[in-house]
Short mmCIF file of C-alpha atoms and ligand atoms in Angstrom, two decimals:
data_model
loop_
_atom_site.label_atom_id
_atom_site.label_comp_id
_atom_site.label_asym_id
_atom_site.label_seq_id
_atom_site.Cartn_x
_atom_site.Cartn_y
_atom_site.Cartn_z
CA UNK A 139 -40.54 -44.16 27.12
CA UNK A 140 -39.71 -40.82 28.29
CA UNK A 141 -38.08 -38.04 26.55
CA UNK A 142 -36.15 -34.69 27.56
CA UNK A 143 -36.87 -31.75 26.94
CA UNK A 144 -34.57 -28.69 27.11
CA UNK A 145 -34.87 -24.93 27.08
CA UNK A 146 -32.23 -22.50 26.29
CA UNK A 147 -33.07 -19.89 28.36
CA UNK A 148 -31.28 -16.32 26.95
CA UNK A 149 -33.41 -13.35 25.64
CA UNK A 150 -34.29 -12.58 21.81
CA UNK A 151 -31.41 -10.71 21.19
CA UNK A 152 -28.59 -13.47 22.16
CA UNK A 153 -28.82 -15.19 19.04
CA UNK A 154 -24.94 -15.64 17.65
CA UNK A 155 -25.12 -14.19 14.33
CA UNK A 156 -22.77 -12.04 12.52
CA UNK A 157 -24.84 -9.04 11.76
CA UNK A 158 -26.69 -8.56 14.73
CA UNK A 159 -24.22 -7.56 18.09
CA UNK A 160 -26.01 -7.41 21.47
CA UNK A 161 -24.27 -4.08 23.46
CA UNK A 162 -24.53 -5.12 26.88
CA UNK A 163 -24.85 -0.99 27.88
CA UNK A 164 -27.62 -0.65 25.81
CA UNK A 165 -31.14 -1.57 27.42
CA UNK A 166 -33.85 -3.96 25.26
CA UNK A 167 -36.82 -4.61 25.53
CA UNK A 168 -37.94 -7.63 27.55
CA UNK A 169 -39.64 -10.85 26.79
CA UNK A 170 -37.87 -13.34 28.58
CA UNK A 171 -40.26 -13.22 31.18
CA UNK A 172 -43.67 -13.44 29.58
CA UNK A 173 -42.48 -16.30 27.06
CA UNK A 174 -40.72 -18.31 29.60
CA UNK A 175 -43.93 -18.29 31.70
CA UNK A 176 -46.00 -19.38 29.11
CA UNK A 177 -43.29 -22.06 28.84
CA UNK A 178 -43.76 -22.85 32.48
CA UNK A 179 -47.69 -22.94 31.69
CA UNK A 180 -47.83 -25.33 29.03
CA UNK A 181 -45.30 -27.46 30.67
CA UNK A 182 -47.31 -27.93 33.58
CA UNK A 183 -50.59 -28.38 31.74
CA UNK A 184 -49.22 -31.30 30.13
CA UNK A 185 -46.76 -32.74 32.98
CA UNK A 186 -43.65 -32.52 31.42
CA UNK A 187 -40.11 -31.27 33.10
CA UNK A 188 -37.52 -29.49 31.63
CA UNK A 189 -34.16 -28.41 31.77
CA UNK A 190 -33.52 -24.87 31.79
CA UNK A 191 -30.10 -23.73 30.84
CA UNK A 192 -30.03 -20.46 32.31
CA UNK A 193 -27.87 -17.58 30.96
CA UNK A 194 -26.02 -15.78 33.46
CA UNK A 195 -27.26 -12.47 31.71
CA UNK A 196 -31.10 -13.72 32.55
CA UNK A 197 -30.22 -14.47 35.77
CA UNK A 198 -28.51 -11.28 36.86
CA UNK A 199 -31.33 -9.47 35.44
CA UNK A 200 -34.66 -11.73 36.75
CA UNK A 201 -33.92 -13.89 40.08
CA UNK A 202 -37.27 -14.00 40.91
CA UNK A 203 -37.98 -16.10 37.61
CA UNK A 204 -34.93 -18.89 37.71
CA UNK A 205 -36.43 -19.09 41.55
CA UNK A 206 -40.15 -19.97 39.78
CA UNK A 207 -38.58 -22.49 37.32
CA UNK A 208 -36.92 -24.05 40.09
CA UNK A 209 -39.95 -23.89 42.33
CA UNK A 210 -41.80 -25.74 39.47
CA UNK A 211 -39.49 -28.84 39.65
CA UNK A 212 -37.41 -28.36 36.56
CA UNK A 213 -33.66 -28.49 36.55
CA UNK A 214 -31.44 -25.48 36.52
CA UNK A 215 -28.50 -25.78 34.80
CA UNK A 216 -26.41 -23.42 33.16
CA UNK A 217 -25.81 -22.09 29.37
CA UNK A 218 -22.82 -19.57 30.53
CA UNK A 219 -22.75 -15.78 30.94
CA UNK A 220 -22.44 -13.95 27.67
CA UNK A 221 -23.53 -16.23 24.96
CA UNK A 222 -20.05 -15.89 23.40
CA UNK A 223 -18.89 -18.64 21.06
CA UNK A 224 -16.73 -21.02 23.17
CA UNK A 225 -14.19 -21.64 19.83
CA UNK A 226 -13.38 -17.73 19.90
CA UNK A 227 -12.38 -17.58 23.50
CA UNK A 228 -9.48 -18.34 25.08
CA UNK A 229 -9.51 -21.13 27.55
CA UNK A 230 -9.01 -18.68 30.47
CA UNK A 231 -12.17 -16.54 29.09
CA UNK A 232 -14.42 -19.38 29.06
CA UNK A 233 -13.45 -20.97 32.12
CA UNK A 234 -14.74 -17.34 33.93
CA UNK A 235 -17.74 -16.84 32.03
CA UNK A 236 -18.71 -20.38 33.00
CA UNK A 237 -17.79 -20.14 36.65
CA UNK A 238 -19.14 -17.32 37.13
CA UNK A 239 -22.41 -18.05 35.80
CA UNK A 240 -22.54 -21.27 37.98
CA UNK A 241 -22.20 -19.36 41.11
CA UNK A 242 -24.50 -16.87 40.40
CA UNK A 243 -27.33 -19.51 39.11
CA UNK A 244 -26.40 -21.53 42.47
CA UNK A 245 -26.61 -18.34 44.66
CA UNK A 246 -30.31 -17.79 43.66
CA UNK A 247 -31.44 -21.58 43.20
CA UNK A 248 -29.69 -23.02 46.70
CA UNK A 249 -28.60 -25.77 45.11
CA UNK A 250 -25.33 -27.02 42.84
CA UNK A 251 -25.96 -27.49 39.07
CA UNK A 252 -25.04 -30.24 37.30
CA UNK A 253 -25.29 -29.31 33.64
CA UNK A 254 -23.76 -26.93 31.21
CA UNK A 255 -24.62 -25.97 27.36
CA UNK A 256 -22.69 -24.12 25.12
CA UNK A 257 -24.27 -21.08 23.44
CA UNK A 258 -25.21 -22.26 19.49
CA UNK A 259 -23.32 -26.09 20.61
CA UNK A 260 -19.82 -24.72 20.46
CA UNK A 261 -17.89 -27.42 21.71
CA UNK A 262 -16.39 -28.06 18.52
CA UNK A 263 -12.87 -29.87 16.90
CA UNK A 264 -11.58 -26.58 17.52
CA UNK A 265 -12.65 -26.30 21.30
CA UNK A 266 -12.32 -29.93 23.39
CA UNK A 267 -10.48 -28.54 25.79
CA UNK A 268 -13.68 -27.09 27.55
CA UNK A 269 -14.44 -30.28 28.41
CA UNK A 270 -11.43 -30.48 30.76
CA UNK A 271 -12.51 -27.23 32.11
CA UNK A 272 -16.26 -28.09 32.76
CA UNK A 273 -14.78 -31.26 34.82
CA UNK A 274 -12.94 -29.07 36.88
CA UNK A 275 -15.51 -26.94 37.59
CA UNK A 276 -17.22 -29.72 38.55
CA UNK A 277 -20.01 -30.35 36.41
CA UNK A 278 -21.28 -33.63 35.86
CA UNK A 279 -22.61 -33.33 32.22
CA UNK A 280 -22.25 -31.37 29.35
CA UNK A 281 -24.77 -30.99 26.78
CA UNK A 282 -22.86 -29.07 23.88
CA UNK A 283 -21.97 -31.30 21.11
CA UNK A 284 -24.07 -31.75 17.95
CA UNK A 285 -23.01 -34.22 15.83
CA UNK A 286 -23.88 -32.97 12.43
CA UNK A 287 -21.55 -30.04 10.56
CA UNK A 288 -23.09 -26.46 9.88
CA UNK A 289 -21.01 -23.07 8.89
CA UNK A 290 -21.76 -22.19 12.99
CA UNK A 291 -21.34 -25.57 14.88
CA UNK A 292 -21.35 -29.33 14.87
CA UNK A 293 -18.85 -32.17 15.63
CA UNK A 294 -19.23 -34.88 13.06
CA UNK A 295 -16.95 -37.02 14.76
CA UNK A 296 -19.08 -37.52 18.09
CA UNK A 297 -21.60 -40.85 18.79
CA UNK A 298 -25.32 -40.02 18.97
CA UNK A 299 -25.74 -40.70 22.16
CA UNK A 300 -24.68 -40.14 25.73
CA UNK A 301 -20.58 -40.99 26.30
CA UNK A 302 -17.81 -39.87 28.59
CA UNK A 303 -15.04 -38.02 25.83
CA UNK A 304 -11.76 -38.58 26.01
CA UNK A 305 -9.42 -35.40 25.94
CA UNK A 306 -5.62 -36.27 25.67
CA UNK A 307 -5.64 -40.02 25.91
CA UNK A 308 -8.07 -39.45 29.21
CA UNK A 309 -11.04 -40.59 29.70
CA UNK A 310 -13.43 -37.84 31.59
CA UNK A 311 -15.88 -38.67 33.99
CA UNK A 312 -18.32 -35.85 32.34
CA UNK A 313 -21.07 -37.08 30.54
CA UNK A 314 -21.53 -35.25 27.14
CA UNK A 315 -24.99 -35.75 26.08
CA UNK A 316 -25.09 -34.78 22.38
CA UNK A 317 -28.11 -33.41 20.83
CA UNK A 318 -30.51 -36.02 18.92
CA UNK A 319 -30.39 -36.60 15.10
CA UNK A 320 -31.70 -39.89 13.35
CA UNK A 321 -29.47 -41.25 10.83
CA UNK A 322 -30.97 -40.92 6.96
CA UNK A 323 -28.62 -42.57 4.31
CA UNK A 324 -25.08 -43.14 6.64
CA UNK A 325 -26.05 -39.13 7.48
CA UNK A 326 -27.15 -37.79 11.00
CA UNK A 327 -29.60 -35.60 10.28
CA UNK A 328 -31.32 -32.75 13.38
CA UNK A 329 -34.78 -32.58 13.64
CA UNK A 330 -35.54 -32.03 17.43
CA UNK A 331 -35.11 -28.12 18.18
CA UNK A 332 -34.53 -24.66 17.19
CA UNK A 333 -34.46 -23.95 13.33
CA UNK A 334 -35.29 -27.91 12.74
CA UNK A 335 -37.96 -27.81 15.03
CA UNK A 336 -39.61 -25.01 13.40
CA UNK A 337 -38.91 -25.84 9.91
CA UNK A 338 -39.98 -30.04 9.98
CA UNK A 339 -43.92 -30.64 9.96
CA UNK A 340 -45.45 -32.48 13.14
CA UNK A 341 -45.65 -35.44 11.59
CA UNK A 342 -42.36 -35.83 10.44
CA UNK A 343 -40.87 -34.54 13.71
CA UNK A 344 -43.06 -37.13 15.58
CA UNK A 345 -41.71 -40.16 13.40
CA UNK A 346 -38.24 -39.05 14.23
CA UNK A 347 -38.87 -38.92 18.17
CA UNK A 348 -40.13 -42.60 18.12
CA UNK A 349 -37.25 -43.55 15.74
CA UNK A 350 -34.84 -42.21 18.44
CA UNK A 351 -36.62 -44.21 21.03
CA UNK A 352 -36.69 -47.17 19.19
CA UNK A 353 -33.23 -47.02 18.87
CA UNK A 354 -33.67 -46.95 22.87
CA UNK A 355 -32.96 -43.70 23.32
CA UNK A 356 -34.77 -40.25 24.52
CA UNK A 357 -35.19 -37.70 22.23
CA UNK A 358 -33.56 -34.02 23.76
CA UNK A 359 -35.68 -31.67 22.54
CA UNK A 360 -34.48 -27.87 22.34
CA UNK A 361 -35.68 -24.44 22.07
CA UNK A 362 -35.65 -21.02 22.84
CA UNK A 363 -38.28 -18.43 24.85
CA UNK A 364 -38.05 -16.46 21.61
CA UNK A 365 -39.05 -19.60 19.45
CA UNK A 366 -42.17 -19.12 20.95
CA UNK A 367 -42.86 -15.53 20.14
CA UNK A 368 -44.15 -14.24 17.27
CA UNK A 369 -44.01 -10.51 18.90
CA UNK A 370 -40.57 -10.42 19.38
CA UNK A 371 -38.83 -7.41 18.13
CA UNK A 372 -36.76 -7.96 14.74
CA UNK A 373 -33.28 -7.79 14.27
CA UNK A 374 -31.52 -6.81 10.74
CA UNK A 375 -30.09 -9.71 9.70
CA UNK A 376 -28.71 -10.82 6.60
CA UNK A 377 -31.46 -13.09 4.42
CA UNK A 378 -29.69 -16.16 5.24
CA UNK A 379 -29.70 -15.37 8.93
CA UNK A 380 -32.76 -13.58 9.22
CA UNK A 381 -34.21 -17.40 7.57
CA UNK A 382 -32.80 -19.34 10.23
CA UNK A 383 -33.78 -17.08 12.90
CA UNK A 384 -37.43 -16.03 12.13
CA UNK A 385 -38.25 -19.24 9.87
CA UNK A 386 -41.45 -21.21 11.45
CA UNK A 387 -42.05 -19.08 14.65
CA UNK A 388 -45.75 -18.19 14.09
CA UNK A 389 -46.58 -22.15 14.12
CA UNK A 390 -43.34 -23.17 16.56
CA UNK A 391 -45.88 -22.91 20.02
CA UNK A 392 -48.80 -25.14 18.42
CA UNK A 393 -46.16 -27.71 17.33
CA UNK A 394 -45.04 -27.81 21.13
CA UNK A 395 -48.57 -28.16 22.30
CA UNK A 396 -48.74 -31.48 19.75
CA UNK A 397 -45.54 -32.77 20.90
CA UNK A 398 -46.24 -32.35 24.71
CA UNK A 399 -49.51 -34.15 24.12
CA UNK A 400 -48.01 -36.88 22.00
CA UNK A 401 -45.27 -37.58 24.12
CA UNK A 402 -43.93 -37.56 27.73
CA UNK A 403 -40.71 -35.66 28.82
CA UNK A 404 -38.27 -35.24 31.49
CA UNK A 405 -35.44 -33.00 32.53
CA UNK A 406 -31.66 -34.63 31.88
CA UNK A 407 -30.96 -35.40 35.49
CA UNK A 408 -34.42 -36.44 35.83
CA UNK A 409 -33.84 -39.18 33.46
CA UNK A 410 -30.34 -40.34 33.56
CA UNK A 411 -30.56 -39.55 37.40
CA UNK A 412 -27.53 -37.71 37.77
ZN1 ZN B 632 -28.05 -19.95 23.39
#
């Protein structure tokens, strides 16, 4: 069976973490570019599609490249504007950060998008009500929740897979398609991106994919340009931070190439045809 894979496309310096602040009047140096071509390159080497959620920022600043993604046959969809944590905005904040980085990713593609993800997946207990808000913006899925707890994100309370949520005793006719965890001792446990991704062994990640499937199921896979980019400049982080940031990235790309072999993958609307 098929599985999806999904890339959050924002630059190496979007990361939410408390001791690094991105200045948006300050200029970095780029890498989105180079790393998300090599994406593209891979990808097509081994026939797989992707979602791409797209940060507004990345858009403003590189058209041309959300045009080649597109052009490749992946899906656009968007990851917002600023990267801000949803749960520290006000609903009237979000809902313009997210609207506005529709329209702009739907300028340059020609075409609506469907999907939205939250920057670090948070749609938390503390922030359901962006649900309502991406249904009025008109999005047809959301891809935010993760149903595990950490000190930055997670919803415990959400299924595993694929559901429409209900916000004040309604149902919505959004699709939230949580990320993918298997479940170890009555536990959910990640495994299929980012941090987990890098940190898990091949072999262990590969038993969890199939696990997930045999439950009948894809696997959504998820990572980051940067995850693939040993060169990347550093940031100062705290140890803890700095750990979950940097941890695995000189062996993240080869694990990719052993997954894309290994298995075959699909973009979201691809393979729930939305
Ligand atoms: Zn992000």
């Amino acid at each position: 069976m098929k599985n999806i894979l999904t890339i959050d496309l924002e630059e190496w310096f979007h990361a939410n973490y408390h001791d690094a602040v991105f200045d948006p009047l300050k200029t970095y140096e780029v890498r989105i570019v180079q790393n998300t071509e090599r994406l593209l390159a891979l990808f097509n080497e081994h026939q797989a599609k992707a979602t791409f959620f797209v940060l507004g920022y990345v858009a403003r600043e590189h058209p041309q490249l959300i045009q080649d993604i597109a052009a490749a046959g992946h899906e656009i969809a968007t990851h917002g504007y600023a990267h801000q944590l949803i749960y520290q905005q006000t609903p009237a904040v979000f809902k313009e950060d997210v609207s506005s980085a529709k329209k702009l990713v739907e300028d340059i593609i020609g075409k609506s998008v469907k999907g939205y993800r939250a920057p670090s997946w948070s749609i938390t207990a503390k922030s359901l009500w962006a649900w309502e808000i991406l249904e009025e913006l008109g999005f047809v899925y959301d891809a935010s929740v993760f149903p595990i707890e950490t000190y930055l994100y997670g919803l415990p309370s959400s299924p595993r897979f694929p559901y429409h949520p209900e916000y004040k005793g309604k149902k919505l006719s959004l699709l939230e398609v949580p990320s993918s965890t298997v479940r170890i001792l009555n536990k959910n446990i990640p495994f299929a991106g980012g941090f987990y991704f890098r940190a898990l062994p091949y072999p262990l990640i590969a038993q969890c994919l199939k696990a997930v499937n045999k439950e009948g199921h894809p696997t959504i896979v998820y990572l980051h340009p940067r995850e693939i980019d040993p060169g990347q400049p550093r940031l100062t982080l705290s140890r803890k931070e700095s750990f979950i940031h940097y941890y695995g990235i000189n062996g993240c790309e080869k694990k990719l190439i052993q997954v894309l072999r290994k298995f075959e993958f699909t973009s979201i609307d691809g393979y729930y045809g939305l």
